[in-house]
Tab-separated table of C-alpha atoms in Angstrom:
chain	number	residue	atom	x	y	z
A	1	UNK	CA	24.399	-7.825	-14.792
A	2	UNK	CA	21.435	-10.174	-15.357
A	3	UNK	CA	20.726	-12.919	-17.865
A	4	UNK	CA	18.320	-11.345	-20.373
A	5	UNK	CA	16.565	-14.667	-21.086
A	6	UNK	CA	15.618	-15.793	-17.594
A	7	UNK	CA	16.435	-12.724	-15.498
A	8	UNK	CA	18.919	-14.516	-13.255
A	9	UNK	CA	21.619	-12.517	-11.488
A	10	UNK	CA	25.062	-12.862	-13.115
A	11	UNK	CA	27.442	-10.479	-11.343
A	12	UNK	CA	27.864	-7.004	-9.867
A	13	UNK	CA	30.471	-4.567	-11.219
A	14	UNK	CA	31.688	-1.899	-8.818
A	15	UNK	CA	31.555	1.679	-10.130
A	16	UNK	CA	31.522	5.138	-8.578
A	17	UNK	CA	28.663	6.544	-6.552
A	18	UNK	CA	25.337	8.019	-7.708
A	19	UNK	CA	25.070	6.376	-11.137
A	20	UNK	CA	21.999	7.676	-12.975
A	21	UNK	CA	22.297	6.541	-16.605
A	22	UNK	CA	24.614	4.492	-18.807
A	23	UNK	CA	25.261	3.708	-22.455
A	24	UNK	CA	27.584	1.216	-24.128
A	25	UNK	CA	29.712	2.814	-26.826
A	26	UNK	CA	30.983	1.315	-30.052
A	27	UNK	CA	34.516	1.801	-28.694
A	28	UNK	CA	34.189	-0.934	-26.049
A	29	UNK	CA	33.514	1.389	-23.124
A	30	UNK	CA	30.512	1.775	-20.851
A	31	UNK	CA	29.712	5.460	-20.304
A	32	UNK	CA	28.090	6.161	-16.929
A	33	UNK	CA	26.481	9.403	-15.852
A	34	UNK	CA	27.008	10.115	-12.151
A	35	UNK	CA	24.392	12.648	-11.173
A	36	UNK	CA	25.602	13.738	-7.765
A	37	UNK	CA	28.436	13.402	-5.265
A	38	UNK	CA	32.201	13.368	-5.652
A	39	UNK	CA	32.239	11.925	-9.167
A	40	UNK	CA	29.485	13.986	-10.735
A	41	UNK	CA	29.775	13.947	-14.529
A	42	UNK	CA	30.399	11.117	-16.998
A	43	UNK	CA	33.013	8.417	-16.438
A	44	UNK	CA	34.159	5.594	-18.706
A	45	UNK	CA	34.463	1.957	-17.684
A	46	UNK	CA	35.797	-1.019	-19.579
A	47	UNK	CA	32.655	-2.745	-20.852
A	48	UNK	CA	34.192	-6.214	-20.344
A	49	UNK	CA	36.057	-5.919	-17.043
A	50	UNK	CA	34.364	-2.897	-15.488
A	51	UNK	CA	37.732	-1.214	-14.852
A	52	UNK	CA	37.386	2.513	-14.185
A	53	UNK	CA	38.935	4.539	-17.023
A	54	UNK	CA	38.539	7.864	-15.253
A	55	UNK	CA	36.486	11.012	-15.708
A	56	UNK	CA	35.411	11.493	-19.321
A	57	UNK	CA	33.317	14.634	-18.935
A	58	UNK	CA	32.796	17.030	-16.035
A	59	UNK	CA	29.282	18.130	-15.248
A	60	UNK	CA	28.401	21.213	-17.270
A	61	UNK	CA	24.716	21.606	-16.410
A	62	UNK	CA	21.856	19.373	-15.333
A	63	UNK	CA	22.474	16.031	-17.036
A	64	UNK	CA	19.967	13.222	-16.591
A	65	UNK	CA	20.189	10.769	-19.503
A	66	UNK	CA	22.710	9.620	-22.112
A	67	UNK	CA	22.531	7.634	-25.348
A	68	UNK	CA	24.992	6.625	-28.070
A	69	UNK	CA	24.085	7.625	-31.640
A	70	UNK	CA	24.055	4.376	-33.672
A	71	UNK	CA	24.815	6.323	-36.859
A	72	UNK	CA	27.647	8.560	-35.655
A	73	UNK	CA	28.946	7.108	-32.369
A	74	UNK	CA	28.501	10.466	-30.591
A	75	UNK	CA	27.367	10.591	-26.966
A	76	UNK	CA	24.045	12.410	-26.574
A	77	UNK	CA	23.208	13.989	-23.205
A	78	UNK	CA	19.800	15.303	-22.203
A	79	UNK	CA	18.839	17.589	-19.352
A	80	UNK	CA	15.976	20.020	-18.993
A	81	UNK	CA	14.813	21.010	-22.461
A	82	UNK	CA	18.168	20.579	-24.227
A	83	UNK	CA	20.087	17.700	-25.808
A	84	UNK	CA	23.828	18.115	-26.353
A	85	UNK	CA	26.280	15.818	-28.105
A	86	UNK	CA	29.927	14.993	-27.514
A	87	UNK	CA	32.724	12.999	-29.115
A	88	UNK	CA	35.789	11.331	-27.641
A	89	UNK	CA	39.184	12.987	-27.995
A	90	UNK	CA	42.073	11.262	-26.279
A	91	UNK	CA	39.909	9.814	-23.522
A	92	UNK	CA	37.937	12.988	-22.794
A	93	UNK	CA	34.556	14.237	-23.929
A	94	UNK	CA	34.637	17.178	-26.331
A	95	UNK	CA	31.505	19.194	-27.028
A	96	UNK	CA	30.323	18.863	-30.623
A	97	UNK	CA	27.054	20.747	-30.310
A	98	UNK	CA	25.828	22.703	-27.288
A	99	UNK	CA	22.234	22.422	-28.524
A	100	UNK	CA	21.796	19.485	-30.836
A	101	UNK	CA	18.077	19.605	-30.082
A	102	UNK	CA	15.620	21.450	-27.901
A	103	UNK	CA	12.091	20.581	-26.841
A	104	UNK	CA	9.961	19.510	-23.934
A	105	UNK	CA	10.584	20.553	-20.358
A	106	UNK	CA	12.408	17.938	-18.276
A	107	UNK	CA	13.835	15.260	-20.571
A	108	UNK	CA	15.435	12.456	-18.562
A	109	UNK	CA	15.868	9.315	-20.718
A	110	UNK	CA	16.599	8.725	-24.431
A	111	UNK	CA	16.255	5.873	-26.942
A	112	UNK	CA	17.340	5.730	-30.590
A	113	UNK	CA	14.931	3.780	-32.813
A	114	UNK	CA	14.469	3.734	-36.580
A	115	UNK	CA	16.713	6.744	-37.115
A	116	UNK	CA	14.834	8.902	-34.600
A	117	UNK	CA	15.815	9.992	-31.097
A	118	UNK	CA	13.051	9.654	-28.505
A	119	UNK	CA	13.219	11.324	-25.086
A	120	UNK	CA	10.912	10.883	-22.107
A	121	UNK	CA	9.790	14.207	-20.693
A	122	UNK	CA	8.366	14.739	-17.201
A	123	UNK	CA	6.550	17.865	-18.357
A	124	UNK	CA	6.506	21.315	-16.763
A	125	UNK	CA	5.204	20.162	-13.383
A	126	UNK	CA	6.037	16.411	-13.267
A	127	UNK	CA	2.380	15.822	-12.430
A	128	UNK	CA	0.059	14.125	-14.931
A	129	UNK	CA	1.631	15.797	-17.956
A	130	UNK	CA	4.479	13.452	-18.867
A	131	UNK	CA	5.104	12.627	-22.522
A	132	UNK	CA	7.684	11.375	-25.043
A	133	UNK	CA	9.366	13.801	-27.452
A	134	UNK	CA	10.756	12.815	-30.863
A	135	UNK	CA	13.659	14.273	-32.879
A	136	UNK	CA	15.086	13.341	-36.265
A	137	UNK	CA	18.775	12.525	-36.758
A	138	UNK	CA	19.589	16.171	-37.490
A	139	UNK	CA	18.039	17.355	-34.218
A	140	UNK	CA	14.785	18.757	-35.609
A	141	UNK	CA	12.068	18.572	-32.964
A	142	UNK	CA	9.092	16.663	-34.370
A	143	UNK	CA	6.887	17.247	-31.362
A	144	UNK	CA	5.428	15.048	-28.659
A	145	UNK	CA	4.633	11.504	-29.783
A	146	UNK	CA	2.258	11.033	-26.863
A	147	UNK	CA	-0.046	13.800	-25.708
A	148	UNK	CA	0.733	15.016	-22.180
A	149	UNK	CA	-0.961	12.760	-19.645
A	150	UNK	CA	-2.498	10.471	-22.295
A	151	UNK	CA	-3.735	7.190	-20.842
A	152	UNK	CA	-3.075	8.492	-17.328
A	153	UNK	CA	0.661	8.932	-17.954
A	154	UNK	CA	2.250	10.737	-15.040
A	155	UNK	CA	6.040	10.370	-14.778
A	156	UNK	CA	7.668	8.532	-17.724
A	157	UNK	CA	11.047	7.845	-16.157
A	158	UNK	CA	11.980	4.897	-18.365
A	159	UNK	CA	10.694	3.580	-21.692
A	160	UNK	CA	11.568	1.413	-24.663
A	161	UNK	CA	10.176	0.649	-28.111
A	162	UNK	CA	9.008	-2.862	-29.044
A	163	UNK	CA	9.787	-4.501	-32.415
A	164	UNK	CA	6.221	-3.818	-33.603
A	165	UNK	CA	6.592	-0.096	-32.805
A	166	UNK	CA	4.671	-0.051	-29.529
A	167	UNK	CA	6.067	2.321	-26.912
A	168	UNK	CA	6.205	0.825	-23.401
A	169	UNK	CA	6.659	3.310	-20.567
A	170	UNK	CA	7.476	2.642	-16.931
A	171	UNK	CA	5.233	5.154	-15.180
A	172	UNK	CA	6.817	5.979	-11.841
A	173	UNK	CA	3.694	7.423	-10.218
A	174	UNK	CA	1.085	6.897	-8.968
A	175	UNK	CA	0.429	3.258	-9.835
A	176	UNK	CA	3.980	2.182	-10.712
A	177	UNK	CA	2.996	0.225	-13.812
A	178	UNK	CA	3.879	-0.119	-17.492
A	179	UNK	CA	1.700	1.721	-19.999
A	180	UNK	CA	1.624	0.760	-23.677
A	181	UNK	CA	1.091	3.077	-26.653
A	182	UNK	CA	1.043	2.512	-30.396
A	183	UNK	CA	3.744	4.052	-32.593
A	184	UNK	CA	1.502	7.066	-33.258
A	185	UNK	CA	1.044	7.698	-29.516
A	186	UNK	CA	-2.422	6.178	-29.066
A	187	UNK	CA	-2.884	4.660	-25.610
A	188	UNK	CA	-3.430	0.901	-25.826
A	189	UNK	CA	-3.499	-0.404	-22.260
A	190	UNK	CA	-1.667	-0.861	-19.026
A	191	UNK	CA	0.593	-3.746	-19.898
A	192	UNK	CA	-0.387	-6.735	-17.765
A	193	UNK	CA	1.662	-7.801	-14.819
A	194	UNK	CA	1.745	-11.465	-13.896
A	195	UNK	CA	-1.351	-12.398	-11.864
A	196	UNK	CA	-1.311	-13.562	-8.276
A	197	UNK	CA	2.048	-12.018	-7.320
A	198	UNK	CA	3.977	-14.376	-9.593
A	199	UNK	CA	7.511	-13.810	-10.793
A	200	UNK	CA	7.898	-13.895	-14.598
A	201	UNK	CA	10.660	-16.263	-15.653
A	202	UNK	CA	10.589	-16.311	-19.455
A	203	UNK	CA	8.646	-14.466	-22.143
A	204	UNK	CA	7.971	-15.053	-25.843
A	205	UNK	CA	6.180	-12.877	-28.390
A	206	UNK	CA	4.812	-14.846	-31.322
A	207	UNK	CA	3.453	-14.170	-34.786
A	208	UNK	CA	-0.346	-14.211	-34.837
A	209	UNK	CA	-2.330	-17.405	-35.002
A	210	UNK	CA	-5.455	-15.468	-35.977
A	211	UNK	CA	-4.901	-11.742	-35.535
A	212	UNK	CA	-2.618	-9.413	-33.613
A	213	UNK	CA	0.313	-10.909	-31.711
A	214	UNK	CA	0.514	-13.130	-28.674
A	215	UNK	CA	2.639	-12.833	-25.542
A	216	UNK	CA	3.454	-15.900	-23.471
A	217	UNK	CA	5.106	-15.949	-20.045
A	218	UNK	CA	6.063	-18.551	-17.480
A	219	UNK	CA	5.914	-17.796	-13.799
A	220	UNK	CA	7.501	-19.007	-10.606
A	221	UNK	CA	5.164	-18.934	-7.629
A	222	UNK	CA	7.415	-20.515	-5.025
A	223	UNK	CA	7.173	-17.351	-2.939
A	224	UNK	CA	3.394	-17.769	-2.659
A	225	UNK	CA	3.295	-21.512	-2.134
A	226	UNK	CA	1.314	-21.935	-5.367
A	227	UNK	CA	2.371	-24.242	-8.237
A	228	UNK	CA	4.281	-22.732	-11.144
A	229	UNK	CA	2.360	-22.165	-14.376
A	230	UNK	CA	2.195	-20.341	-17.702
A	231	UNK	CA	0.066	-17.551	-19.158
A	232	UNK	CA	-1.021	-16.567	-22.657
A	233	UNK	CA	-2.074	-13.010	-23.576
A	234	UNK	CA	-3.765	-11.761	-26.730
A	235	UNK	CA	-2.805	-8.752	-28.828
A	236	UNK	CA	-4.794	-6.488	-26.495
A	237	UNK	CA	-2.764	-7.584	-23.498
A	238	UNK	CA	-5.685	-9.506	-22.009
A	239	UNK	CA	-5.126	-12.822	-20.235
A	240	UNK	CA	-6.487	-15.604	-22.474
A	241	UNK	CA	-5.412	-18.723	-20.643
A	242	UNK	CA	-3.552	-19.941	-17.600
A	243	UNK	CA	-2.108	-23.449	-17.319
A	244	UNK	CA	-1.905	-25.835	-14.459
A	245	UNK	CA	1.536	-27.132	-13.469
A	246	UNK	CA	2.189	-30.613	-14.775
A	247	UNK	CA	5.567	-31.181	-13.152
A	248	UNK	CA	6.237	-31.483	-9.451
A	249	UNK	CA	8.925	-29.155	-8.188
A	250	UNK	CA	9.540	-25.462	-7.757
A	251	UNK	CA	11.970	-24.344	-10.453
A	252	UNK	CA	9.413	-23.727	-13.163
A	253	UNK	CA	10.031	-23.212	-16.849
A	254	UNK	CA	13.427	-21.968	-17.942
A	255	UNK	CA	12.707	-20.932	-21.545
A	256	UNK	CA	9.957	-20.773	-24.170
A	257	UNK	CA	9.909	-21.490	-27.913
A	258	UNK	CA	7.079	-21.255	-30.431
A	259	UNK	CA	6.784	-24.220	-32.796
A	260	UNK	CA	3.862	-23.793	-35.165
A	261	UNK	CA	0.688	-23.892	-33.088
A	262	UNK	CA	2.510	-25.265	-30.076
A	263	UNK	CA	4.512	-23.723	-27.245
A	264	UNK	CA	7.570	-25.585	-25.922
A	265	UNK	CA	9.059	-24.915	-22.504
A	266	UNK	CA	12.103	-26.450	-20.778
A	267	UNK	CA	12.045	-27.599	-17.163
A	268	UNK	CA	14.938	-28.098	-14.772
A	269	UNK	CA	12.841	-30.070	-12.325
A	270	UNK	CA	12.546	-33.489	-13.953
A	271	UNK	CA	14.972	-32.594	-16.808
A	272	UNK	CA	12.207	-32.373	-19.410
A	273	UNK	CA	10.581	-30.128	-21.948
A	274	UNK	CA	6.822	-29.716	-22.209
A	275	UNK	CA	4.387	-28.893	-24.995
A	276	UNK	CA	1.268	-26.749	-24.782
A	277	UNK	CA	-1.287	-25.594	-27.344
A	278	UNK	CA	-0.794	-21.904	-28.073
A	279	UNK	CA	-4.467	-21.107	-28.554
A	280	UNK	CA	-5.772	-22.347	-25.196
A	281	UNK	CA	-2.776	-23.525	-23.166
A	282	UNK	CA	-3.864	-27.164	-23.258
A	283	UNK	CA	-1.146	-29.514	-21.985
A	284	UNK	CA	0.130	-31.781	-24.784
A	285	UNK	CA	2.867	-33.801	-23.109
A	286	UNK	CA	6.140	-34.047	-21.213
A	287	UNK	CA	9.289	-35.335	-22.946
A	288	UNK	CA	12.622	-36.337	-21.428
A	289	UNK	CA	15.637	-34.163	-22.167
A	290	UNK	CA	19.222	-34.134	-21.030
A	291	UNK	CA	20.144	-32.608	-17.684
A	292	UNK	CA	19.265	-29.040	-16.740
A	293	UNK	CA	17.785	-27.739	-20.035
A	294	UNK	CA	18.431	-23.992	-19.966
A	295	UNK	CA	17.225	-22.802	-23.350
A	296	UNK	CA	15.430	-24.151	-26.411
A	297	UNK	CA	15.305	-22.959	-30.028
A	298	UNK	CA	13.735	-24.165	-33.271
A	299	UNK	CA	16.440	-24.312	-35.945
A	300	UNK	CA	16.022	-23.460	-39.648
A	301	UNK	CA	16.471	-27.188	-40.346
A	302	UNK	CA	13.294	-28.020	-38.405
A	303	UNK	CA	15.029	-29.571	-35.398
A	304	UNK	CA	14.756	-28.465	-31.773
A	305	UNK	CA	18.049	-27.448	-30.167
A	306	UNK	CA	18.231	-27.657	-26.367
A	307	UNK	CA	21.235	-26.471	-24.352
A	308	UNK	CA	22.023	-28.331	-21.124
A	309	UNK	CA	23.799	-25.951	-18.810
A	310	UNK	CA	24.934	-28.219	-15.995
A	311	UNK	CA	25.644	-31.818	-15.048
A	312	UNK	CA	27.165	-34.504	-17.234
A	313	UNK	CA	25.154	-33.481	-20.320
A	314	UNK	CA	26.580	-29.978	-20.781
A	315	UNK	CA	26.283	-28.994	-24.418
A	316	UNK	CA	23.670	-28.584	-27.150
A	317	UNK	CA	21.358	-31.484	-27.986
A	318	UNK	CA	18.991	-31.931	-30.909
A	319	UNK	CA	15.457	-33.366	-31.008
A	320	UNK	CA	12.859	-34.092	-33.671
A	321	UNK	CA	9.801	-31.908	-32.905
A	322	UNK	CA	7.480	-34.245	-34.802
A	323	UNK	CA	8.425	-37.509	-33.072
A	324	UNK	CA	10.200	-35.942	-30.054
A	325	UNK	CA	13.043	-38.434	-30.680
A	326	UNK	CA	16.527	-37.478	-29.424
């Protein structure tokens, strides 16, 4: 388990061997597909405590990915060219449909989005012909969203769909990078990794200042000996600006928030928050905060809310973003 905001490690939950895919059900359980070994099949775990609830479904054929239907609560299982679906009955999986959908060649991961079920497909040879298949909620195959091998796509093992409809795919081979496609399957670019071997700490996607959308990240460069800094990307995924570090120390920015044409970031080192111009990354100032500011958010009332996660100032504090007064 990791913190989704800053990526920090939270805890490890012990489960059975060879876990290949998981999905959190509406019933409070985490369903885990074990692909090989003694516990092959699907087991249920308590989503809060991680307690093993036992075998839910024995392996029936090649199973590689699972997903929970947001509209019906059924468990969908893909493998090869077939997607099946199951329902719970007294703690065991019962087959609802042996072929809910069929398409592609080697489907291995699934995502529900906008009422459609998307499945990554390695293709017939798992070599430069990977794609993403789409099905409607009744199981009708609507074809490949992305043409086989488009944009250099090789092995689409994992993928997700951004709020603006872009499809981001983790391409396992040969370059091990993230490729980005529009909702209609048009290749956009290879989504940028942080330059200079940096470690991304926080990310924000903002409404456009001029056109498109902007992506902002902060990076920790303690492993390289370089100062920490921030990066701004345009709607094409191209690096627009890179800041210098204006605070001594190695803990970097903890969170980002967009406030009009400015970008606010909290800092543990120095117990401050900083302001930068969104268009060019120009440094606008450092302002004192309470201890260990973990996260920052602009409220609907126009105030900045900053949570202090440690020390004597634990709690949520409020600031005026115009005057920066506490």
